[in-house]
PDB file of C-alpha atoms in Angstrom:
ATOM      1  CA  UNK A  28     -26.303  -6.755   5.512  1.00  0.00           C
ATOM      2  CA  UNK A  29     -27.942  -3.844   7.225  1.00  0.00           C
ATOM      3  CA  UNK A  30     -26.310  -1.321   9.509  1.00  0.00           C
ATOM      4  CA  UNK A  31     -26.983  -3.487  12.592  1.00  0.00           C
ATOM      5  CA  UNK A  32     -24.713  -6.203  11.166  1.00  0.00           C
ATOM      6  CA  UNK A  33     -21.772  -3.787  11.207  1.00  0.00           C
ATOM      7  CA  UNK A  34     -21.975  -2.929  14.898  1.00  0.00           C
ATOM      8  CA  UNK A  35     -19.142  -4.488  16.903  1.00  0.00           C
ATOM      9  CA  UNK A  36     -21.547  -5.922  19.490  1.00  0.00           C
ATOM     10  CA  UNK A  37     -25.190  -6.742  19.159  1.00  0.00           C
ATOM     11  CA  UNK A  38     -27.384  -6.844  22.240  1.00  0.00           C
ATOM     12  CA  UNK A  39     -29.509  -9.962  22.322  1.00  0.00           C
ATOM     13  CA  UNK A  40     -33.275  -9.548  22.646  1.00  0.00           C
ATOM     14  CA  UNK A  41     -34.612 -10.787  25.927  1.00  0.00           C
ATOM     15  CA  UNK A  42     -36.794 -13.801  25.173  1.00  0.00           C
ATOM     16  CA  UNK A  43     -37.149 -15.254  28.648  1.00  0.00           C
ATOM     17  CA  UNK A  44     -36.504 -14.432  32.300  1.00  0.00           C
ATOM     18  CA  UNK A  45     -32.939 -13.831  33.390  1.00  0.00           C
ATOM     19  CA  UNK A  46     -30.750 -16.922  33.718  1.00  0.00           C
ATOM     20  CA  UNK A  47     -29.584 -17.559  37.302  1.00  0.00           C
ATOM     21  CA  UNK A  48     -25.943 -17.081  36.245  1.00  0.00           C
ATOM     22  CA  UNK A  49     -26.851 -13.922  34.319  1.00  0.00           C
ATOM     23  CA  UNK A  50     -29.024 -11.903  36.714  1.00  0.00           C
ATOM     24  CA  UNK A  51     -29.096  -8.862  34.440  1.00  0.00           C
ATOM     25  CA  UNK A  52     -30.630 -10.964  31.648  1.00  0.00           C
ATOM     26  CA  UNK A  53     -28.435  -9.434  28.946  1.00  0.00           C
ATOM     27  CA  UNK A  54     -26.198 -11.013  26.382  1.00  0.00           C
ATOM     28  CA  UNK A  55     -24.022 -10.188  23.412  1.00  0.00           C
ATOM     29  CA  UNK A  56     -22.852 -12.049  20.329  1.00  0.00           C
ATOM     30  CA  UNK A  57     -19.222 -11.462  19.452  1.00  0.00           C
ATOM     31  CA  UNK A  58     -17.744 -12.086  15.993  1.00  0.00           C
ATOM     32  CA  UNK A  59     -14.007 -11.966  16.619  1.00  0.00           C
ATOM     33  CA  UNK A  60     -12.850 -12.267  13.001  1.00  0.00           C
ATOM     34  CA  UNK A  61     -15.158  -9.522  11.755  1.00  0.00           C
ATOM     35  CA  UNK A  62     -14.250  -7.280  14.681  1.00  0.00           C
ATOM     36  CA  UNK A  63     -10.517  -7.830  14.175  1.00  0.00           C
ATOM     37  CA  UNK A  64     -10.849  -6.946  10.495  1.00  0.00           C
ATOM     38  CA  UNK A  65     -12.273  -3.598  11.634  1.00  0.00           C
ATOM     39  CA  UNK A  66      -9.565  -3.161  14.301  1.00  0.00           C
ATOM     40  CA  UNK A  67     -11.961  -3.719  17.192  1.00  0.00           C
ATOM     41  CA  UNK A  68     -11.760  -6.076  20.130  1.00  0.00           C
ATOM     42  CA  UNK A  69     -14.775  -6.636  22.358  1.00  0.00           C
ATOM     43  CA  UNK A  70     -14.086  -6.361  26.128  1.00  0.00           C
ATOM     44  CA  UNK A  71     -15.038  -9.998  26.795  1.00  0.00           C
ATOM     45  CA  UNK A  72     -13.518 -10.383  30.309  1.00  0.00           C
ATOM     46  CA  UNK A  73     -15.251  -7.188  31.463  1.00  0.00           C
ATOM     47  CA  UNK A  74     -18.567  -8.359  30.001  1.00  0.00           C
ATOM     48  CA  UNK A  75     -18.257 -11.715  31.752  1.00  0.00           C
ATOM     49  CA  UNK A  76     -17.363  -9.990  35.049  1.00  0.00           C
ATOM     50  CA  UNK A  77     -20.532  -7.894  34.736  1.00  0.00           C
ATOM     51  CA  UNK A  78     -22.646 -11.011  34.298  1.00  0.00           C
ATOM     52  CA  UNK A  79     -23.409 -10.668  30.599  1.00  0.00           C
ATOM     53  CA  UNK A  80     -23.829 -13.812  28.542  1.00  0.00           C
ATOM     54  CA  UNK A  81     -21.234 -13.699  25.770  1.00  0.00           C
ATOM     55  CA  UNK A  82     -21.729 -15.804  22.667  1.00  0.00           C
ATOM     56  CA  UNK A  83     -19.360 -16.459  19.804  1.00  0.00           C
ATOM     57  CA  UNK A  84     -20.427 -16.267  16.202  1.00  0.00           C
ATOM     58  CA  UNK A  85     -19.420 -15.693  12.610  1.00  0.00           C
ATOM     59  CA  UNK A  86     -20.655 -13.022  10.224  1.00  0.00           C
ATOM     60  CA  UNK A  87     -19.990 -14.512   6.786  1.00  0.00           C
ATOM     61  CA  UNK A  88     -18.058 -13.741   3.642  1.00  0.00           C
ATOM     62  CA  UNK A  89     -19.496 -10.218   3.338  1.00  0.00           C
ATOM     63  CA  UNK A  90     -17.732  -9.361   6.612  1.00  0.00           C
ATOM     64  CA  UNK A  91     -14.323 -10.872   5.808  1.00  0.00           C
ATOM     65  CA  UNK A  92     -15.227 -14.095   7.584  1.00  0.00           C
ATOM     66  CA  UNK A  93     -15.020 -17.702   6.350  1.00  0.00           C
ATOM     67  CA  UNK A  94     -17.605 -18.900   8.909  1.00  0.00           C
ATOM     68  CA  UNK A  95     -15.024 -21.259  10.428  1.00  0.00           C
ATOM     69  CA  UNK A  96     -15.986 -21.638  14.099  1.00  0.00           C
ATOM     70  CA  UNK A  97     -12.670 -23.262  15.058  1.00  0.00           C
ATOM     71  CA  UNK A  98     -10.735 -20.314  13.617  1.00  0.00           C
ATOM     72  CA  UNK A  99     -13.167 -17.930  15.319  1.00  0.00           C
ATOM     73  CA  UNK A 100     -12.681 -19.736  18.638  1.00  0.00           C
ATOM     74  CA  UNK A 101      -8.888 -19.386  18.349  1.00  0.00           C
ATOM     75  CA  UNK A 102      -8.905 -15.771  17.126  1.00  0.00           C
ATOM     76  CA  UNK A 103     -11.327 -14.697  19.877  1.00  0.00           C
ATOM     77  CA  UNK A 104      -9.069 -16.200  22.560  1.00  0.00           C
ATOM     78  CA  UNK A 105      -5.852 -14.855  21.019  1.00  0.00           C
ATOM     79  CA  UNK A 106      -7.240 -11.314  20.643  1.00  0.00           C
ATOM     80  CA  UNK A 107      -8.213 -11.224  24.321  1.00  0.00           C
ATOM     81  CA  UNK A 108      -4.828 -12.609  25.350  1.00  0.00           C
ATOM     82  CA  UNK A 109      -3.006  -9.989  23.269  1.00  0.00           C
ATOM     83  CA  UNK A 110      -5.117  -7.043  24.446  1.00  0.00           C
ATOM     84  CA  UNK A 111      -4.905  -8.050  28.112  1.00  0.00           C
ATOM     85  CA  UNK A 112      -1.299  -9.340  27.849  1.00  0.00           C
ATOM     86  CA  UNK A 113      -2.203 -12.612  29.557  1.00  0.00           C
ATOM     87  CA  UNK A 114      -1.395 -15.909  27.861  1.00  0.00           C
ATOM     88  CA  UNK A 115      -3.614 -17.794  30.327  1.00  0.00           C
ATOM     89  CA  UNK A 116      -6.772 -15.785  29.580  1.00  0.00           C
ATOM     90  CA  UNK A 117      -9.783 -17.647  28.119  1.00  0.00           C
ATOM     91  CA  UNK A 118      -8.610 -21.235  27.852  1.00  0.00           C
ATOM     92  CA  UNK A 119     -10.544 -24.005  26.135  1.00  0.00           C
ATOM     93  CA  UNK A 120     -13.160 -24.597  28.893  1.00  0.00           C
ATOM     94  CA  UNK A 121     -14.046 -20.885  29.003  1.00  0.00           C
ATOM     95  CA  UNK A 122     -14.097 -20.579  25.218  1.00  0.00           C
ATOM     96  CA  UNK A 123     -16.308 -23.670  24.918  1.00  0.00           C
ATOM     97  CA  UNK A 124     -18.697 -22.122  27.437  1.00  0.00           C
ATOM     98  CA  UNK A 125     -18.745 -18.889  25.411  1.00  0.00           C
ATOM     99  CA  UNK A 126     -19.191 -20.687  22.076  1.00  0.00           C
ATOM    100  CA  UNK A 127     -21.952 -22.992  23.357  1.00  0.00           C
ATOM    101  CA  UNK A 128     -23.470 -21.684  26.574  1.00  0.00           C
ATOM    102  CA  UNK A 129     -23.181 -17.958  25.943  1.00  0.00           C
ATOM    103  CA  UNK A 130     -24.471 -18.297  22.413  1.00  0.00           C
ATOM    104  CA  UNK A 131     -27.417 -20.385  23.609  1.00  0.00           C
ATOM    105  CA  UNK A 132     -28.323 -17.814  26.239  1.00  0.00           C
ATOM    106  CA  UNK A 133     -28.040 -14.910  23.790  1.00  0.00           C
ATOM    107  CA  UNK A 134     -30.321 -16.780  21.351  1.00  0.00           C
ATOM    108  CA  UNK A 135     -32.876 -17.693  24.014  1.00  0.00           C
ATOM    109  CA  UNK A 136     -32.065 -21.428  23.926  1.00  0.00           C
ATOM    110  CA  UNK A 137     -31.597 -23.778  26.888  1.00  0.00           C
ATOM    111  CA  UNK A 138     -28.497 -23.065  28.947  1.00  0.00           C
ATOM    112  CA  UNK A 139     -25.437 -25.228  28.254  1.00  0.00           C
ATOM    113  CA  UNK A 140     -22.256 -25.131  30.298  1.00  0.00           C
ATOM    114  CA  UNK A 141     -19.189 -27.238  29.656  1.00  0.00           C
ATOM    115  CA  UNK A 142     -20.387 -28.984  26.511  1.00  0.00           C
ATOM    116  CA  UNK A 143     -22.866 -31.846  26.253  1.00  0.00           C
ATOM    117  CA  UNK A 144     -25.480 -32.209  28.990  1.00  0.00           C
ATOM    118  CA  UNK A 145     -28.165 -34.807  29.604  1.00  0.00           C
ATOM    119  CA  UNK A 146     -31.489 -33.826  28.045  1.00  0.00           C
ATOM    120  CA  UNK A 147     -30.010 -31.210  25.707  1.00  0.00           C
ATOM    121  CA  UNK A 148     -30.354 -31.525  21.928  1.00  0.00           C
ATOM    122  CA  UNK A 149     -27.606 -33.676  20.425  1.00  0.00           C
ATOM    123  CA  UNK A 150     -25.639 -31.063  18.506  1.00  0.00           C
ATOM    124  CA  UNK A 151     -22.149 -32.522  18.314  1.00  0.00           C
ATOM    125  CA  UNK A 152     -19.013 -32.093  16.253  1.00  0.00           C
ATOM    126  CA  UNK A 153     -16.664 -35.062  16.106  1.00  0.00           C
ATOM    127  CA  UNK A 154     -13.073 -34.358  15.166  1.00  0.00           C
ATOM    128  CA  UNK A 155     -10.128 -36.449  14.024  1.00  0.00           C
ATOM    129  CA  UNK A 156      -6.824 -34.805  14.837  1.00  0.00           C
ATOM    130  CA  UNK A 157      -5.015 -37.276  12.569  1.00  0.00           C
ATOM    131  CA  UNK A 158      -6.504 -35.516   9.522  1.00  0.00           C
ATOM    132  CA  UNK A 159      -4.179 -32.535   9.981  1.00  0.00           C
ATOM    133  CA  UNK A 160      -0.578 -33.199  10.949  1.00  0.00           C
ATOM    134  CA  UNK A 161      -0.299 -29.623  12.295  1.00  0.00           C
ATOM    135  CA  UNK A 162      -2.522 -30.657  15.234  1.00  0.00           C
ATOM    136  CA  UNK A 163      -0.279 -33.574  16.245  1.00  0.00           C
ATOM    137  CA  UNK A 164       0.797 -34.706  18.765  1.00  0.00           C
ATOM    138  CA  UNK A 165      -2.289 -34.220  20.917  1.00  0.00           C
ATOM    139  CA  UNK A 166      -1.541 -34.107  24.618  1.00  0.00           C
ATOM    140  CA  UNK A 167      -4.527 -31.970  25.634  1.00  0.00           C
ATOM    141  CA  UNK A 168      -7.460 -32.316  23.173  1.00  0.00           C
ATOM    142  CA  UNK A 169      -9.129 -29.082  24.301  1.00  0.00           C
ATOM    143  CA  UNK A 170      -5.945 -27.036  24.048  1.00  0.00           C
ATOM    144  CA  UNK A 171      -5.164 -28.612  20.660  1.00  0.00           C
ATOM    145  CA  UNK A 172      -8.643 -27.829  19.379  1.00  0.00           C
ATOM    146  CA  UNK A 173      -8.336 -24.223  20.548  1.00  0.00           C
ATOM    147  CA  UNK A 174      -4.798 -23.581  19.301  1.00  0.00           C
ATOM    148  CA  UNK A 175      -4.468 -25.721  16.155  1.00  0.00           C
ATOM    149  CA  UNK A 176      -7.947 -26.956  15.194  1.00  0.00           C
ATOM    150  CA  UNK A 177      -9.121 -26.325  11.647  1.00  0.00           C
ATOM    151  CA  UNK A 178     -12.082 -27.368   9.533  1.00  0.00           C
ATOM    152  CA  UNK A 179      -9.940 -30.161   8.077  1.00  0.00           C
ATOM    153  CA  UNK A 180     -10.221 -32.139  11.341  1.00  0.00           C
ATOM    154  CA  UNK A 181     -14.041 -32.071  11.391  1.00  0.00           C
ATOM    155  CA  UNK A 182     -15.289 -35.572  10.640  1.00  0.00           C
ATOM    156  CA  UNK A 183     -18.949 -35.712  11.680  1.00  0.00           C
ATOM    157  CA  UNK A 184     -21.526 -33.105  12.691  1.00  0.00           C
ATOM    158  CA  UNK A 185     -24.842 -33.953  14.339  1.00  0.00           C
ATOM    159  CA  UNK A 186     -27.679 -31.441  14.666  1.00  0.00           C
ATOM    160  CA  UNK A 187     -30.634 -32.433  16.822  1.00  0.00           C
ATOM    161  CA  UNK A 188     -29.352 -36.010  16.751  1.00  0.00           C
ATOM    162  CA  UNK A 189     -29.266 -36.164  12.930  1.00  0.00           C
ATOM    163  CA  UNK A 190     -25.949 -36.558  11.123  1.00  0.00           C
ATOM    164  CA  UNK A 191     -25.595 -33.624   8.703  1.00  0.00           C
ATOM    165  CA  UNK A 192     -21.882 -34.025   7.917  1.00  0.00           C
ATOM    166  CA  UNK A 193     -20.246 -37.414   7.703  1.00  0.00           C
ATOM    167  CA  UNK A 194     -16.667 -38.116   6.641  1.00  0.00           C
ATOM    168  CA  UNK A 195     -16.332 -34.415   5.741  1.00  0.00           C
ATOM    169  CA  UNK A 196     -19.303 -34.550   3.319  1.00  0.00           C
ATOM    170  CA  UNK A 197     -22.691 -32.866   3.802  1.00  0.00           C
ATOM    171  CA  UNK A 198     -25.558 -35.375   3.961  1.00  0.00           C
ATOM    172  CA  UNK A 199     -28.427 -32.966   3.172  1.00  0.00           C
ATOM    173  CA  UNK A 200     -27.246 -31.173   0.058  1.00  0.00           C
ATOM    174  CA  UNK A 201     -25.487 -31.972  -3.202  1.00  0.00           C
ATOM    175  CA  UNK A 202     -22.225 -30.117  -2.563  1.00  0.00           C
ATOM    176  CA  UNK A 203     -21.161 -30.048  -6.213  1.00  0.00           C
ATOM    177  CA  UNK A 204     -24.469 -28.467  -7.280  1.00  0.00           C
ATOM    178  CA  UNK A 205     -24.403 -26.052  -4.357  1.00  0.00           C
ATOM    179  CA  UNK A 206     -20.843 -24.998  -5.233  1.00  0.00           C
ATOM    180  CA  UNK A 207     -21.897 -24.452  -8.848  1.00  0.00           C
ATOM    181  CA  UNK A 208     -24.817 -22.268  -7.729  1.00  0.00           C
ATOM    182  CA  UNK A 209     -22.588 -20.206  -5.450  1.00  0.00           C
ATOM    183  CA  UNK A 210     -19.999 -19.706  -8.185  1.00  0.00           C
ATOM    184  CA  UNK A 211     -22.734 -18.494 -10.550  1.00  0.00           C
ATOM    185  CA  UNK A 212     -23.873 -15.741  -8.190  1.00  0.00           C
ATOM    186  CA  UNK A 213     -22.880 -12.256  -9.217  1.00  0.00           C
ATOM    187  CA  UNK A 214     -22.790  -9.148  -7.112  1.00  0.00           C
TER     188      UNK A 214
END
């Protein structure tokens, strides 16, 4: 990773005209786990108030990150709540908008707000709360996903309408061989 990967916030390149909701045309990608490991917290509410598109991302193992988007979603919300001393800050709908819509804007993709929309690519993650007893009982699926969701509840993942994970197994790669190759890598 180069020096740009270590910056707490990365300004997105402008690839298209400003989005109507983001008149300034700017956006940032925020990696909460990596930032927390470096004792930094991005000023997300202030960025949103200024009209910046805020996306959520992961940095990878080299940056103390397991690339677990559900953990990143939770940690990003909890960090903001702790810093601003507000337990109601950035609930599931706002975090979903940041994770999907803000990330799309920052990457120059079609705008998405509130999850799945007609005509958008079918990128979906299907979860089963019954796979992790720590998520039960589920009274509010969004709140449960935000506060207790883990990779163990992910059942199926679709990218562009194609199933790439089914019943917790990757459909495109041989996971055993891939794991062997990763284990053989040396630094």
